[in-house]
Short mmCIF file of C-alpha atoms in Angstrom, two decimals:
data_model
loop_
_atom_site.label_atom_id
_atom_site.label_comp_id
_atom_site.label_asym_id
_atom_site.label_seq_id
_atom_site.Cartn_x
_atom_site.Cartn_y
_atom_site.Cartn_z
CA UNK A 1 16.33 9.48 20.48
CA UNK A 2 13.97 6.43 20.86
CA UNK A 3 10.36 6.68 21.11
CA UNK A 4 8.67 7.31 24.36
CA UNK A 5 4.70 7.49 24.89
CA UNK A 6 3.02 9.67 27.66
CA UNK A 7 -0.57 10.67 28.70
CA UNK A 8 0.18 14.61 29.13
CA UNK A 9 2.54 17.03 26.93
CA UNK A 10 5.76 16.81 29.38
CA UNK A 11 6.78 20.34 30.43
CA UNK A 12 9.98 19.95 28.58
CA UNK A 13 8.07 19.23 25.34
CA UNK A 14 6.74 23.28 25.95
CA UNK A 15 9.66 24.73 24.39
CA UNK A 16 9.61 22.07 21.06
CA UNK A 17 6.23 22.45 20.81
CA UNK A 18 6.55 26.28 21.07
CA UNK A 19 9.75 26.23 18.46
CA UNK A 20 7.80 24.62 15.73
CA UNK A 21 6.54 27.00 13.02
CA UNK A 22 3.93 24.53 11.57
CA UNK A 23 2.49 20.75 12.72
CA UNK A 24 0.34 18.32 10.20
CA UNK A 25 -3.19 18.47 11.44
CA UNK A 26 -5.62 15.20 10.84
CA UNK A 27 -8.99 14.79 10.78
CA UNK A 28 -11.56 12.69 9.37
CA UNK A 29 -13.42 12.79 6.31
CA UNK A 30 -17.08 12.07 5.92
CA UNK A 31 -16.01 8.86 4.12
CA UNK A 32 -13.32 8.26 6.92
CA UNK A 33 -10.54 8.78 4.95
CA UNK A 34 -7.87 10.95 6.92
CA UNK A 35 -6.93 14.03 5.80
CA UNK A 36 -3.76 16.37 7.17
CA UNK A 37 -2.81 19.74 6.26
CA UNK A 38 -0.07 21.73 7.66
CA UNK A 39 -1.31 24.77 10.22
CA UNK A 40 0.12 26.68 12.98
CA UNK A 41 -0.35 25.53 16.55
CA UNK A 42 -0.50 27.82 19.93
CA UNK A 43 -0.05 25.84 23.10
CA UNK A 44 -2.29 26.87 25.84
CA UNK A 45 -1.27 26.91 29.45
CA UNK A 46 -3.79 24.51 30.16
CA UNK A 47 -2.39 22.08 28.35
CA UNK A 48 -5.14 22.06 25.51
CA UNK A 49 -3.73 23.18 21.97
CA UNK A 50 -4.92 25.70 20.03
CA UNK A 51 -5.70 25.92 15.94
CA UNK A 52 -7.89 27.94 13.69
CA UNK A 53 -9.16 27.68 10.70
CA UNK A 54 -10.70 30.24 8.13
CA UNK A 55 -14.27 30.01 6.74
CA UNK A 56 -12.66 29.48 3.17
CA UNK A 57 -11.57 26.09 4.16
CA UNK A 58 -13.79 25.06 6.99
CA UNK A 59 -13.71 21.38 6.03
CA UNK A 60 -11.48 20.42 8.76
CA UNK A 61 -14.03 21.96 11.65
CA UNK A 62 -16.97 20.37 9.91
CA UNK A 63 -14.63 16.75 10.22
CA UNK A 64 -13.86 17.75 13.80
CA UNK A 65 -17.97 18.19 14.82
CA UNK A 66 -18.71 15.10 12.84
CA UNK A 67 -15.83 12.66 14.87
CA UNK A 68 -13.60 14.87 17.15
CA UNK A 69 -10.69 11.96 16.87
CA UNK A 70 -7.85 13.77 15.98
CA UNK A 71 -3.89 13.89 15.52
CA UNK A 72 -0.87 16.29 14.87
CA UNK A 73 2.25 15.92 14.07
CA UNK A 74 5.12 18.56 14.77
CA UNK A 75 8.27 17.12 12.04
CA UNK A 76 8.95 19.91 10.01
CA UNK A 77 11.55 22.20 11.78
CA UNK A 78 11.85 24.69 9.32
CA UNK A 79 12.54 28.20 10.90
CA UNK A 80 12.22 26.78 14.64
CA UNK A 81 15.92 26.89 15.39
CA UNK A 82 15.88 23.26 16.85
CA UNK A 83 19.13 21.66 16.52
CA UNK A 84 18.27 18.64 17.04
CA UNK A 85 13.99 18.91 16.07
CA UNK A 86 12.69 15.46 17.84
CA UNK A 87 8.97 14.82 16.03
CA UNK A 88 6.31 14.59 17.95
CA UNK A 89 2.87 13.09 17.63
CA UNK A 90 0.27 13.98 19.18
CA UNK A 91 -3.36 12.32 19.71
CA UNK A 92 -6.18 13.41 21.02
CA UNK A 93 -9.88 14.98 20.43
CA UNK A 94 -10.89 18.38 19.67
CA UNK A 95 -14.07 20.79 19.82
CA UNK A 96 -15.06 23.32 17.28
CA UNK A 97 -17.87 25.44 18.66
CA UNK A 98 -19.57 27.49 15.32
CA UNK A 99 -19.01 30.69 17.22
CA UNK A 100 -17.06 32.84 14.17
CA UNK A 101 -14.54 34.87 15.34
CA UNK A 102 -14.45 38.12 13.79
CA UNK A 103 -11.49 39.53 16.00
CA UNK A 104 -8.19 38.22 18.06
CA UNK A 105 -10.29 38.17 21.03
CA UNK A 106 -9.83 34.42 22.75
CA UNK A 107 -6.46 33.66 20.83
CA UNK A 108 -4.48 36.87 20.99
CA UNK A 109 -1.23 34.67 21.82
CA UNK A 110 -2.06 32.69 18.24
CA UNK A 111 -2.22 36.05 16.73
CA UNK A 112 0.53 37.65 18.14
CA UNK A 113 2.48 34.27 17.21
CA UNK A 114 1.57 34.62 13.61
CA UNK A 115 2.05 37.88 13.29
CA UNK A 116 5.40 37.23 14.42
CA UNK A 117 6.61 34.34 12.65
CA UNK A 118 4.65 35.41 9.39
CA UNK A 119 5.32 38.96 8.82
CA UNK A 120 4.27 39.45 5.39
CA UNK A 121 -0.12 38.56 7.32
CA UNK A 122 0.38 42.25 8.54
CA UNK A 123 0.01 43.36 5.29
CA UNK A 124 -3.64 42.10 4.92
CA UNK A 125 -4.53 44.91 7.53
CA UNK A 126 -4.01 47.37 4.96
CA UNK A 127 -7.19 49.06 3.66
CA UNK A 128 -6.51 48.16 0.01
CA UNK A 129 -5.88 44.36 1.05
CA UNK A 130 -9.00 44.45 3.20
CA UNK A 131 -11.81 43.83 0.74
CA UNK A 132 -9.78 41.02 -0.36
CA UNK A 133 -8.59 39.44 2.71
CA UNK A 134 -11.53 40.06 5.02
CA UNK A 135 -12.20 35.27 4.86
CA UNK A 136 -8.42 34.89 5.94
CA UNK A 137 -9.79 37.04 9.56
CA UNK A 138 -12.90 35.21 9.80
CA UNK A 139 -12.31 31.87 11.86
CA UNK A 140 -13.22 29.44 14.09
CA UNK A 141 -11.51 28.14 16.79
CA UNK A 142 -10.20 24.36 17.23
CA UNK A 143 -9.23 23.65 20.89
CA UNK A 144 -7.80 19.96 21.14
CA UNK A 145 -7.60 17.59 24.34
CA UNK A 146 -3.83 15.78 24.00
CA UNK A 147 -4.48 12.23 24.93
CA UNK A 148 -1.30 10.44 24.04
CA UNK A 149 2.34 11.95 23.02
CA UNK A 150 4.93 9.97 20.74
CA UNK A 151 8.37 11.45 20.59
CA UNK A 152 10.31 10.01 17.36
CA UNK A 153 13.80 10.95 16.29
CA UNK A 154 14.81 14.14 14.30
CA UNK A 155 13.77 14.17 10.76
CA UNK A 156 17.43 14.55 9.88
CA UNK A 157 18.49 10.47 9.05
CA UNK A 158 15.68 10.46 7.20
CA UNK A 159 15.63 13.65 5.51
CA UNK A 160 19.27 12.26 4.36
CA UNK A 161 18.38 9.01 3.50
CA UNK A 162 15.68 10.34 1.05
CA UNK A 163 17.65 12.53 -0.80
CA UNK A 164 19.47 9.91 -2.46
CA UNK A 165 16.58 8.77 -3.68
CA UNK A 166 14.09 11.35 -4.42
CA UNK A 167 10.04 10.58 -5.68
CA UNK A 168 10.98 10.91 -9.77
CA UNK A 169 9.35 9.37 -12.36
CA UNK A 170 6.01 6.93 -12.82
CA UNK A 171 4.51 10.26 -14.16
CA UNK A 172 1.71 8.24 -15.12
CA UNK A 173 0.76 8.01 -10.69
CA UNK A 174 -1.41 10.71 -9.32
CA UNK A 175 0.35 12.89 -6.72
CA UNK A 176 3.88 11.96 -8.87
CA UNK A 177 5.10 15.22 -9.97
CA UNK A 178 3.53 16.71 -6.38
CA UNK A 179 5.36 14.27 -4.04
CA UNK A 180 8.67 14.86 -6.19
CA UNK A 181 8.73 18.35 -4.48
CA UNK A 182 10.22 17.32 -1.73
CA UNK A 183 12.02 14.02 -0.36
CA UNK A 184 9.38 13.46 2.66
CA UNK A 185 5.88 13.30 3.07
CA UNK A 186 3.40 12.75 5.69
CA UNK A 187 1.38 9.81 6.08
CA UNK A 188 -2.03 9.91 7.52
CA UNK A 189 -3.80 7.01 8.36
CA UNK A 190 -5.90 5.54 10.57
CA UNK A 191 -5.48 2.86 13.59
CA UNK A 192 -7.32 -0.56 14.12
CA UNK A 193 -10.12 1.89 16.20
CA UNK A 194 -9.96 3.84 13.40
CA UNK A 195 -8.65 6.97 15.16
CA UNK A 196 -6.25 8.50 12.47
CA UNK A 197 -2.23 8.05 13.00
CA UNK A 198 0.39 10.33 11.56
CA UNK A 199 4.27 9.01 10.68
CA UNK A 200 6.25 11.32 8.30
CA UNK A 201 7.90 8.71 5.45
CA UNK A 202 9.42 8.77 2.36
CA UNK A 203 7.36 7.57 -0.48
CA UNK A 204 8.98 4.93 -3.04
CA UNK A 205 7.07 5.00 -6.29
CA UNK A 206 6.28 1.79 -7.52
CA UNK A 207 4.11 0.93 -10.70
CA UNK A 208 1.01 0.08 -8.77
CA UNK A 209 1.56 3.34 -5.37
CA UNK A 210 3.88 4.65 -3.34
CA UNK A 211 5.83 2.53 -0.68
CA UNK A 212 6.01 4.17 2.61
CA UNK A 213 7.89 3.15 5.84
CA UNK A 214 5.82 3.32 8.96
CA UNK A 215 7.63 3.89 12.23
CA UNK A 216 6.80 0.72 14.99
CA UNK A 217 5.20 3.30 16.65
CA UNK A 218 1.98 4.39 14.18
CA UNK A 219 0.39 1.24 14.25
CA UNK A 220 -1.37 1.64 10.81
CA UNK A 221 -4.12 -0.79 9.56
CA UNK A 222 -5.48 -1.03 5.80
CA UNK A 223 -7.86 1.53 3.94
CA UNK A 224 -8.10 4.73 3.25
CA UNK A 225 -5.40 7.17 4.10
CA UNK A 226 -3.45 10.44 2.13
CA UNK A 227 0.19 12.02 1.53
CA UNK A 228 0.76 15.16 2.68
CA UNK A 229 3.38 17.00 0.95
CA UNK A 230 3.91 20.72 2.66
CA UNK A 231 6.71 23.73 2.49
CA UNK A 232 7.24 27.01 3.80
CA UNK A 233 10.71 28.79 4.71
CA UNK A 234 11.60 30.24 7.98
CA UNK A 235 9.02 33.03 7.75
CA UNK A 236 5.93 31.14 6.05
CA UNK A 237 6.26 32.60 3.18
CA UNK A 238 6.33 30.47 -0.51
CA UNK A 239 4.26 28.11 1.38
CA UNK A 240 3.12 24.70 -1.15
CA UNK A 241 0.81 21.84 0.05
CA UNK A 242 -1.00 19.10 -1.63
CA UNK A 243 -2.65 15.96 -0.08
CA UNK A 244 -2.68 12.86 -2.30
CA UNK A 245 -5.24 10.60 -1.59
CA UNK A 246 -5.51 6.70 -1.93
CA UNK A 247 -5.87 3.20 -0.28
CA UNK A 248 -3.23 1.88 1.75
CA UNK A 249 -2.41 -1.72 1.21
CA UNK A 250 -0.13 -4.12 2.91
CA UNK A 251 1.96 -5.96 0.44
CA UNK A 252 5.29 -8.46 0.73
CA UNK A 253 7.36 -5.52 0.10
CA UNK A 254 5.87 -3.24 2.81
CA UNK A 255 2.89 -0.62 2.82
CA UNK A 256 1.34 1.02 -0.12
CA UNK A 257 -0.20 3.92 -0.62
CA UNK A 258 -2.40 3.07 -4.47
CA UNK A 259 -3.08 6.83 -4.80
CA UNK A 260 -6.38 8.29 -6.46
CA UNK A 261 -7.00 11.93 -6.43
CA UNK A 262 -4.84 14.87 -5.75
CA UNK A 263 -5.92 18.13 -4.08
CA UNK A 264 -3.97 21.30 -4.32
CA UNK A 265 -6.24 24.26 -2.35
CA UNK A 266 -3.74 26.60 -3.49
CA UNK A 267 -2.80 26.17 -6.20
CA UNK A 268 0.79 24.32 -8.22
CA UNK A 269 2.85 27.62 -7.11
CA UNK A 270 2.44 29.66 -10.40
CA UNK A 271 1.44 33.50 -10.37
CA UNK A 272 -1.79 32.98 -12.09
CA UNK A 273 -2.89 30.70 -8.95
CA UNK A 274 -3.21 33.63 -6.51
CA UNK A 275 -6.18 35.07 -8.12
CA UNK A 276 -7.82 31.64 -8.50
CA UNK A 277 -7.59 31.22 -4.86
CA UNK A 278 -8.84 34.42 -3.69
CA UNK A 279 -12.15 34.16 -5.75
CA UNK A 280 -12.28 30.67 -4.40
CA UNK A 281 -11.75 31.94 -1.00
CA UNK A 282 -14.19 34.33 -1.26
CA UNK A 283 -16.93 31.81 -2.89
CA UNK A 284 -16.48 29.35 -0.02
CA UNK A 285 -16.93 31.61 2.92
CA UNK A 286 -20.18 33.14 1.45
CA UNK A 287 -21.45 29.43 0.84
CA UNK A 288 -20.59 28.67 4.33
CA UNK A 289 -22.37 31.48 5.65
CA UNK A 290 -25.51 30.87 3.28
CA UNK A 291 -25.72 27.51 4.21
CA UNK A 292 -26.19 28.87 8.20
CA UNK A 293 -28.48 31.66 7.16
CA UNK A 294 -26.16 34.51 8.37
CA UNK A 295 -24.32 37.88 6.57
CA UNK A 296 -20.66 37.95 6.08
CA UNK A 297 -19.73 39.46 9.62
CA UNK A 298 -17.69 42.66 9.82
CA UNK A 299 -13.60 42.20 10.66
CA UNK A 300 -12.96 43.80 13.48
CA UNK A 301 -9.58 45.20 11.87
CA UNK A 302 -8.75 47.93 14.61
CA UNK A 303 -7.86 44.95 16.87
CA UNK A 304 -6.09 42.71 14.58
CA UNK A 305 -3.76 45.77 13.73
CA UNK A 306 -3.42 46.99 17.07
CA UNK A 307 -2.55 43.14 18.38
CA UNK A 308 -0.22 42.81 15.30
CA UNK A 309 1.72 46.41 16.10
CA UNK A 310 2.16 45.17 19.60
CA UNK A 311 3.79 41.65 18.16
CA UNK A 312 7.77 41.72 17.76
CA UNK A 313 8.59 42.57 14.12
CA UNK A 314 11.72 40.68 12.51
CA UNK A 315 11.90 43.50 9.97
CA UNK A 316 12.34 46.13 12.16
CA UNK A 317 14.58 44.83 14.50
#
């Protein structure tokens, strides 16, 4: 499929969009450098997409009230049934009001979705899981304004190509041992307006970075710009990310991505990791709410059961 480039997300992109279990979100940093993570996506019937994200890791609303430029891109297909999965990009801006939402109310399709496609979430309704999992229910909303589409070609000749040559070795480069996790990775960067681009690649290490191919398409410049490395199986469970950030460079051999700093928010994948993250959870949604003056707000937990009893359950069918 070759690329094509449109104002509006074509009605017969509804059904990709729809299929996709997961999309790479980008914003901006404070220090511009762009930052994806993987998160699920409801489209509205407005055309506007929909995202949320939990106090616990409110960095990416903060980015998106600072400079609403923002990007997604839909390129892993795992669990979507797509047969072909075309990628598609997505730019646009987005609004975070600071309104917390303590229940579904205002994105009961997003619920219902997840709920659905993530069956193992229903079991944070529980009363024992509550005390726990009361930050994962507390969120704020992300509503983003499409302003250009980009369909690229399925991930597959790529996928293919990259698992004859897999990220190993040059343990010595940050993000090494992260990016060897899988044979793709998602570069975010930014453009020459310095509105942030996303082109999923396959990183070559080198002894000075990571060579990555950019599609003609994702017309990248040079500074800062991450890796994003991301996993889940068809119903997002075992899910892995980690963003490796860096500097990318043009050199005679291509682009290069001289790496810095890793981030892992949760965790390598071991057992002991899950604990970590839940008192890290729980530490950053009390700060946020300090910072703002306000008491941890009550979960309205009647509703997010009741919505998630109404959603289809794989289990039980």
């Amino acid at each position: 499929m070759s690329p094509s480039s449109n104002t509006v997300l074509d009605s017969a992109l509804h059904h990709v969009l729809d299929a996709y279990r997961t999309g790479e979100f980008v914003t901006l940093g404070r220090d511009g450098t762009p930052m994806a993570w993987p998160t699920a996506v409801a489209r509205r019937d407005d055309g506007t997409l929909l995202l949320t994200t939990s106090l616990a890791f409110a960095q990416k609303a903060l980015n998106v009230r600072r400079d609403g430029r923002v990007a997604l891109l839909f390129s892993d297909p795992t669990g979507s049934g797509l047969d072909p999965a075309p990628q598609v990009f997505v730019s646009g801006r987005a609004e975070c009001p600071d309104t917390i939402m303590t229940g579904p109310c205002g994105a009961e399709e997003y619920w219902r979705r997840l709920f659905d496609r993530q069956p193992h979430s229903r079991s944070y309704l529980t009363r024992p899981m509550r005390p726990m999992m009361s930050w994962y229910y507390l969120r704020l909303l992300i509503t983003v304004e499409p302003e250009q589409v980009i369909i690229r070609s399925p991930l597959g000749e790529l996928a293919q190509r990259a698992v004859s040559a897999p990220v190993t070795g040059t343990g010595r480069l940050p993000g090494a041992a992260q990016l060897g996790r899988a044979p793709t990775a998602v570069l975010a960067a930014r453009d020459a307006s310095g509105a942030p681009v996303l082109a999923r690649t396959r990183p070559q290490p080198t002894p000075a970075g990571y060579l990555v191919e950019v599609p003609p398409d994702c017309p990248v410049v040079r500074g800062p710009a991450s890796l994003l490395v991301h996993r889940h199986d068809e119903r997002l469970n075992h899910m892995y990310n980690a963003l490796v950030r860096g500097d990318l460079r043009p050199t005679d051999a291509g682009w290069l991505l001289v790496p810095s700093t890793v981030v892992e928010p949760m965790g390598s994948g071991r057992a002991v990791d899950a604990l970590r993250v839940l008192r890290r959870t729980s530490r950053s949604t009390d700060r946020y709410l300090e910072r703002r003056g306000l008491r941890r707000p009550k979960v309205q937990w009647d509703r997010f059961r009741d919505l998630a009893h109404s959603a289809p359950d794989p289990d039980r069918s």
